[in-house]
CSV table of C-alpha atoms in Angstrom, one decimal:
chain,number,residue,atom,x,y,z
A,99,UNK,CA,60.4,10.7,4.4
A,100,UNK,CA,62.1,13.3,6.3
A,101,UNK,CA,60.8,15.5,9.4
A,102,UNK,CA,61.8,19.0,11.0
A,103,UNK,CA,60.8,21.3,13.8
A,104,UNK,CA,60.8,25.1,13.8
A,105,UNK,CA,63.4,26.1,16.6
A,106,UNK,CA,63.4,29.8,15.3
A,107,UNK,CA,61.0,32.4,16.6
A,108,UNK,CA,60.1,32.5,13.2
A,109,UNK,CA,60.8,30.8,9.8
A,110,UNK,CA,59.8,32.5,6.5
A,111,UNK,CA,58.1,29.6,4.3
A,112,UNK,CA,59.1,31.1,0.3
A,113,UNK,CA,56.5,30.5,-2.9
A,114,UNK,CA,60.5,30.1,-4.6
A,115,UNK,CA,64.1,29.1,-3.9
A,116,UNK,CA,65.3,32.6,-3.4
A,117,UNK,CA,65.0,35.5,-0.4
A,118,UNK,CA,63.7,37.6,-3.3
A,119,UNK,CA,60.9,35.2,-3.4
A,120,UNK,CA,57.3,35.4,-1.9
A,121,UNK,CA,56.2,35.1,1.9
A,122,UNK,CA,53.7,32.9,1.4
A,123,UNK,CA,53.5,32.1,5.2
A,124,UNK,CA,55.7,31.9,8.5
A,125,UNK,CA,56.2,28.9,10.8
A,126,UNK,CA,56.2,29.3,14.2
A,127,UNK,CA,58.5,27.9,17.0
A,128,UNK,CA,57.3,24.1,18.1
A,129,UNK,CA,55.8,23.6,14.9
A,130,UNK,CA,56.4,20.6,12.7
A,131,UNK,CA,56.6,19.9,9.0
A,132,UNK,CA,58.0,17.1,6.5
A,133,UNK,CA,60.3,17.8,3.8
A,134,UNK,CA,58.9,17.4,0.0
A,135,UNK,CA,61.2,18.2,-1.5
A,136,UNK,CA,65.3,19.6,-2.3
A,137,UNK,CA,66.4,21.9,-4.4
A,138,UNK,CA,69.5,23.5,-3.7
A,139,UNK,CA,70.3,25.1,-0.5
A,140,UNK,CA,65.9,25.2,-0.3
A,141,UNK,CA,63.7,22.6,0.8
A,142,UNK,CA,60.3,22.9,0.1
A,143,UNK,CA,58.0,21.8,3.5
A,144,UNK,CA,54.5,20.9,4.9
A,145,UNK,CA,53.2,22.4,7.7
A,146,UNK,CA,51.8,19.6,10.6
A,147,UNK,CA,49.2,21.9,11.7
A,148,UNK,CA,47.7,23.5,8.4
A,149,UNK,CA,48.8,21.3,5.2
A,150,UNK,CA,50.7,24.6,3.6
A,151,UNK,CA,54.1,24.1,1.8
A,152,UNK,CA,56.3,26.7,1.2
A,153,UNK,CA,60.5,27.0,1.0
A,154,UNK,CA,63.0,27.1,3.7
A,155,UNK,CA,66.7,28.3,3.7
A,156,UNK,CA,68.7,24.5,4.4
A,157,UNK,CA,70.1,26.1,7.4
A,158,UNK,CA,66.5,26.6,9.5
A,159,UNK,CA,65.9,23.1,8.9
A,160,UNK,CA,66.0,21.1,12.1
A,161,UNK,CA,65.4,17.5,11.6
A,162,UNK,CA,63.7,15.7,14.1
A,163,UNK,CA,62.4,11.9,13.8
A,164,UNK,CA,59.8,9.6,12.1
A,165,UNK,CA,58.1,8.7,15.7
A,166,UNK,CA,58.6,12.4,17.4
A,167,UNK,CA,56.9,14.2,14.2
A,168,UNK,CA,53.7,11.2,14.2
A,169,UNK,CA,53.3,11.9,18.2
A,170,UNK,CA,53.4,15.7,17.7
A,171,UNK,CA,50.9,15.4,15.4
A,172,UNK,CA,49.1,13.3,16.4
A,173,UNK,CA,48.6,15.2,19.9
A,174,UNK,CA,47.2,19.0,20.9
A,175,UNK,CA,50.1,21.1,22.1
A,176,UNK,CA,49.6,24.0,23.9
A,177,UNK,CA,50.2,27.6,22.8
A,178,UNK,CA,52.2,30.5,23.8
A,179,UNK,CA,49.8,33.1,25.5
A,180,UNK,CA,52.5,35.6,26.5
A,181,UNK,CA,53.1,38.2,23.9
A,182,UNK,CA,57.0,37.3,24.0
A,183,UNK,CA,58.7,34.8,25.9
A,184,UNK,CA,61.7,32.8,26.1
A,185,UNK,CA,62.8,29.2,25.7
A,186,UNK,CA,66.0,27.8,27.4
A,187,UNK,CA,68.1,24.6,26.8
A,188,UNK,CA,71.7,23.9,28.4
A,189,UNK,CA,73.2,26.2,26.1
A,190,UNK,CA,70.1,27.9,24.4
A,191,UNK,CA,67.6,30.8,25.0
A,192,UNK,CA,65.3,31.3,21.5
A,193,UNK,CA,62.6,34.3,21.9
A,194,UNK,CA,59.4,33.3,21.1
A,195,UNK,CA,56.2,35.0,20.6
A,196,UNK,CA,52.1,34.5,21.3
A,197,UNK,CA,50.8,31.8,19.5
A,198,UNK,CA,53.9,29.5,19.5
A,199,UNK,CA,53.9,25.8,20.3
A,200,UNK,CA,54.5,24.2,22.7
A,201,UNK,CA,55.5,21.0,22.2
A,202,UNK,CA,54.8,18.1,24.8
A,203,UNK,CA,54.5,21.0,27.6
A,204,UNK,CA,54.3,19.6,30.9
A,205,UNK,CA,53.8,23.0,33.2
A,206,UNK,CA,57.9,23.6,33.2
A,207,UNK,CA,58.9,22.3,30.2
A,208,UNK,CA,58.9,21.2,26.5
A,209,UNK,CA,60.5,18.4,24.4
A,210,UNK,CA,62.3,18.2,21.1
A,211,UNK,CA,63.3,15.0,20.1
A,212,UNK,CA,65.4,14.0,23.5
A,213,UNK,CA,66.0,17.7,24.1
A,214,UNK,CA,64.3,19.1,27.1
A,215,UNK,CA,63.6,22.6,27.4
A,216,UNK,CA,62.5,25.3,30.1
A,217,UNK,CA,59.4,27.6,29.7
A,218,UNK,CA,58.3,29.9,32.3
A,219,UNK,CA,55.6,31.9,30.4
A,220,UNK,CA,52.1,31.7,30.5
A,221,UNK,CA,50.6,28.8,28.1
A,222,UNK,CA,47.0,28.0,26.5
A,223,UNK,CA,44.7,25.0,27.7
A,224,UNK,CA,45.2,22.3,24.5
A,225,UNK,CA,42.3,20.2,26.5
A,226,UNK,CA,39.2,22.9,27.0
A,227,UNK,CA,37.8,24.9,24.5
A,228,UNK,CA,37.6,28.5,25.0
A,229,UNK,CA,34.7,31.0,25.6
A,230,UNK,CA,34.1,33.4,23.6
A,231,UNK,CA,35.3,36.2,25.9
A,232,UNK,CA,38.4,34.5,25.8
A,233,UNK,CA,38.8,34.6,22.5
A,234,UNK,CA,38.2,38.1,21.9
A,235,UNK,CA,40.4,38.6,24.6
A,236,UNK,CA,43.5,36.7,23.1
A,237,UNK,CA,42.2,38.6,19.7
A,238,UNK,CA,42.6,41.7,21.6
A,239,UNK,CA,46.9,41.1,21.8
A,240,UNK,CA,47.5,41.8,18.1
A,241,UNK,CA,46.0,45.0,18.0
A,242,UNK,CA,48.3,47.4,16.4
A,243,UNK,CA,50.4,44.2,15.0
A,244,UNK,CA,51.5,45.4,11.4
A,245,UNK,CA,50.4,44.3,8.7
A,246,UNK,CA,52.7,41.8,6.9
A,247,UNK,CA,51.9,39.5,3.8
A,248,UNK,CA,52.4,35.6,4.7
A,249,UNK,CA,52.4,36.8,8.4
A,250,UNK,CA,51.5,34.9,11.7
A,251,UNK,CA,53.3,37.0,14.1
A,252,UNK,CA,52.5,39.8,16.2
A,253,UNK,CA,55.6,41.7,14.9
A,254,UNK,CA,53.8,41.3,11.6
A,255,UNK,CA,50.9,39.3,10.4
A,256,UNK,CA,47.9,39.1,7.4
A,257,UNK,CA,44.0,39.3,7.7
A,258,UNK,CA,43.8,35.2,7.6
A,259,UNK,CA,47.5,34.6,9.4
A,260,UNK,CA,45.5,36.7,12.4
A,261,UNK,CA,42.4,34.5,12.7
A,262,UNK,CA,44.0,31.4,12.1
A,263,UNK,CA,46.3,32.4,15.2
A,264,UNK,CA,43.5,33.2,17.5
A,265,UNK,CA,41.1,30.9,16.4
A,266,UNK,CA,44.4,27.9,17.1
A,267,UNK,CA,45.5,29.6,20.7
A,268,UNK,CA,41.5,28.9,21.4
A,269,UNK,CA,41.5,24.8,20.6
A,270,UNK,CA,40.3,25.3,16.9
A,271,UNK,CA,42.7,24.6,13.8
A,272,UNK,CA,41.6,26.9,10.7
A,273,UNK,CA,43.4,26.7,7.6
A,274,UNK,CA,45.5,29.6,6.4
A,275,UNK,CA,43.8,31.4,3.8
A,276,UNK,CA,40.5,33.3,3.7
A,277,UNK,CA,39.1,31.4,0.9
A,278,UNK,CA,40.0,28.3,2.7
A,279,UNK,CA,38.5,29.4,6.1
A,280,UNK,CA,35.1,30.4,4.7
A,281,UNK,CA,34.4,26.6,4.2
A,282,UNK,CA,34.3,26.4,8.1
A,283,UNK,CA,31.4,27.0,10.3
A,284,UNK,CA,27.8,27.9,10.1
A,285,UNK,CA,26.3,31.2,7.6
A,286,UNK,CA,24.5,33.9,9.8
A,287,UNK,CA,22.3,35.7,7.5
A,288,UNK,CA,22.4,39.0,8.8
A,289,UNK,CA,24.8,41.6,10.4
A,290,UNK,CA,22.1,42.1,12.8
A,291,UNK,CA,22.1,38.6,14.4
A,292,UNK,CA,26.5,38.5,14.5
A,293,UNK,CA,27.8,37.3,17.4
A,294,UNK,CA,31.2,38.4,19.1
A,295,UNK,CA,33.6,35.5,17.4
A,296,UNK,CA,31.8,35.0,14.7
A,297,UNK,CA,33.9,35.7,11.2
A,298,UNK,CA,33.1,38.1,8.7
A,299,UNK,CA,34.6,37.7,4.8
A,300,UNK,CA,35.0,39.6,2.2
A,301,UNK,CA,35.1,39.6,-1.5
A,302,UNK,CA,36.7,41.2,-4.5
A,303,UNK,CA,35.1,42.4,-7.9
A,304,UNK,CA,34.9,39.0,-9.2
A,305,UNK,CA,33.3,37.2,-6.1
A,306,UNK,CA,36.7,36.3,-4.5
A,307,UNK,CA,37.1,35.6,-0.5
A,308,UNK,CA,40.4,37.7,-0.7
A,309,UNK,CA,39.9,39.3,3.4
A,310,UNK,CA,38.7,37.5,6.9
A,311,UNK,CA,38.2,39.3,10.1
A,312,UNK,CA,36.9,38.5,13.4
A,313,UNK,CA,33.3,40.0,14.9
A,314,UNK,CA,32.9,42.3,17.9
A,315,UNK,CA,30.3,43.9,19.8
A,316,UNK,CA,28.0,46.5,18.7
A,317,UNK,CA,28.9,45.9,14.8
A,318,UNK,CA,32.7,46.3,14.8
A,319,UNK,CA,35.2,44.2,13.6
A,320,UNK,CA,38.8,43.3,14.3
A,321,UNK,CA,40.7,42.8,11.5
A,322,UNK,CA,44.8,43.0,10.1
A,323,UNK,CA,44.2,45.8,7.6
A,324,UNK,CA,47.3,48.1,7.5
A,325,UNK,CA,47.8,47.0,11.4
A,326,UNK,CA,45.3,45.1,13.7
A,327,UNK,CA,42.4,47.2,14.2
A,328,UNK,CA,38.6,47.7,15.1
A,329,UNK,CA,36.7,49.4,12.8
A,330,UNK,CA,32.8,49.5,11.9
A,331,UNK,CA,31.0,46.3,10.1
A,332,UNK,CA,27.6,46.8,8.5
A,333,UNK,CA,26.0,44.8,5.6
A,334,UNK,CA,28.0,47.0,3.0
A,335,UNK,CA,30.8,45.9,4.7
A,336,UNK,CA,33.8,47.2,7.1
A,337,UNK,CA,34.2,51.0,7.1
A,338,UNK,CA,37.0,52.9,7.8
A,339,UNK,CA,36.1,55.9,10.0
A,340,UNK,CA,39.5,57.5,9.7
A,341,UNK,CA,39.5,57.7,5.6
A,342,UNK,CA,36.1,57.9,5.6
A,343,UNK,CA,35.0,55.3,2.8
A,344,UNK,CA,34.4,51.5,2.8
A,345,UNK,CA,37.7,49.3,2.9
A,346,UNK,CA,36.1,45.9,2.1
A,347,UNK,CA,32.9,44.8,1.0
A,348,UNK,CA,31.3,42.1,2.9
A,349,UNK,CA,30.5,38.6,1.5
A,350,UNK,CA,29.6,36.3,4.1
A,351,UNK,CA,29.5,35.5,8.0
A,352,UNK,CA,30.3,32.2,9.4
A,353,UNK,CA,30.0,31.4,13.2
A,354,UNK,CA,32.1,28.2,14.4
A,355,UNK,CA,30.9,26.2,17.2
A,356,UNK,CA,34.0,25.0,19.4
């Protein structure tokens, strides 16, 4: 078996061998995957953190080995809480972004394999478990991110690639689709008793979870629709003052207890 680490800001994970092909999702700097497979100039990888597989280009591959990808994995790295920072090695500097790992951070810096590297930015708590203030807060930095298909960045990011983000900067791994995240967390049965944090989904004609956002005060909801935005939640669903007309119709909300 062989193991990599993302040492891009960002590396586009392809549903096919081609740059035609599907952005299914984005790995971030710091994070790790295995190879499953070669085809061509394209190896297909899993994701460390959320199981997902998608294509890389050959030449974003960085291998790293057997024992350094079991103790990343194996261990809570922190996260990126600046909305863009830097990395530096001896003859490196790599722009990162908010949400990135972190890997082995010790307060100054970070290791890859036997590579150590400098970070001077501002980095999340991997041992505590945040409020929920704080995680509206770090929810609060994508606003106006656009919207991008297989997105997890704030330069562009999807409905599901946006809670998964926060809800990983807080302590809590979600997986990366909507459909997949409803399965996490407690129901709350009305609109009425949603709590800041909590996650509201949202279904399609034929009963589909195909959109995730996350709960504010006073009915409203932060979601990647378009951009990152606020707009109203009731039990129809979100509505989109602006256009005047419903934009998703509500299915079910979940609250997870950290």
């Amino acid at each position: 078996m062989e193991y990599g680490i993302c040492l891009l800001s960002l590396v586009p994970m392809r549903a096919e061998t081609s740059d035609k092909a599907e952005i299914v999702t984005q790995m971030l700097f710091g994070e790790c995957y295995d190879l499953v497979a070669r085809d061509g100039n394209w190896v297909r990888v899993k994701l460390a953190t959320d199981g997902y597989e998608g294509w890389i280009d050959h030449k974003q591959h960085n291998p790293v080995t057997s024992s350094y990808y079991q103790e990343w994995a194996s261990t809570k790295h922190p996260r990126v809480m600046d909305l863009v920072q830097v990395v530096t090695g001896n003859d490196t500097r790599i722009p990162i972004g908010i949400g990135s790992y972190l890997p082995f951070f010790d307060g100054m810096s970070i290791r890859v394999n036997d590579e150590t590297m400098v970070y001077n930015g501002r980095a999340s708590n991997s041992t505590a478990s945040a409020t929920t203030a704080q995680l509206v807060k770090i929810a609060s930095n994508f606003i106006k991110a656009p919207y991008l298909w297989g997105g997890k960045s704030i330069f562009g990011i999807d409905c599901s690639g946006f809670t998964q983000q926060v809800f990983g900067i807080c302590g809590y791994q979600l997986p990366r689709d909507a459909y997949q995240q409803v399965s996490h967390g407690e129901e709350v049965h009305f609109v009425t008793q949603a709590q800041p944090g909590d996650l509201a989904y949202f279904s399609n004609d034929e009963g589909r979870i195909i959109h995730v956002g996350i709960v504010l005060e006073g009915q409203t909801i932060m979601h990647a629709h378009g951009e990152v935005r606020i707009d109203t939640l009731d039990h129809n669903g979100i509505y989109n003052a602006e256009r005047k007309r419903y934009s998703h119709n509500l299915r079910i909300i979940k609250r997870i207890t950290f």
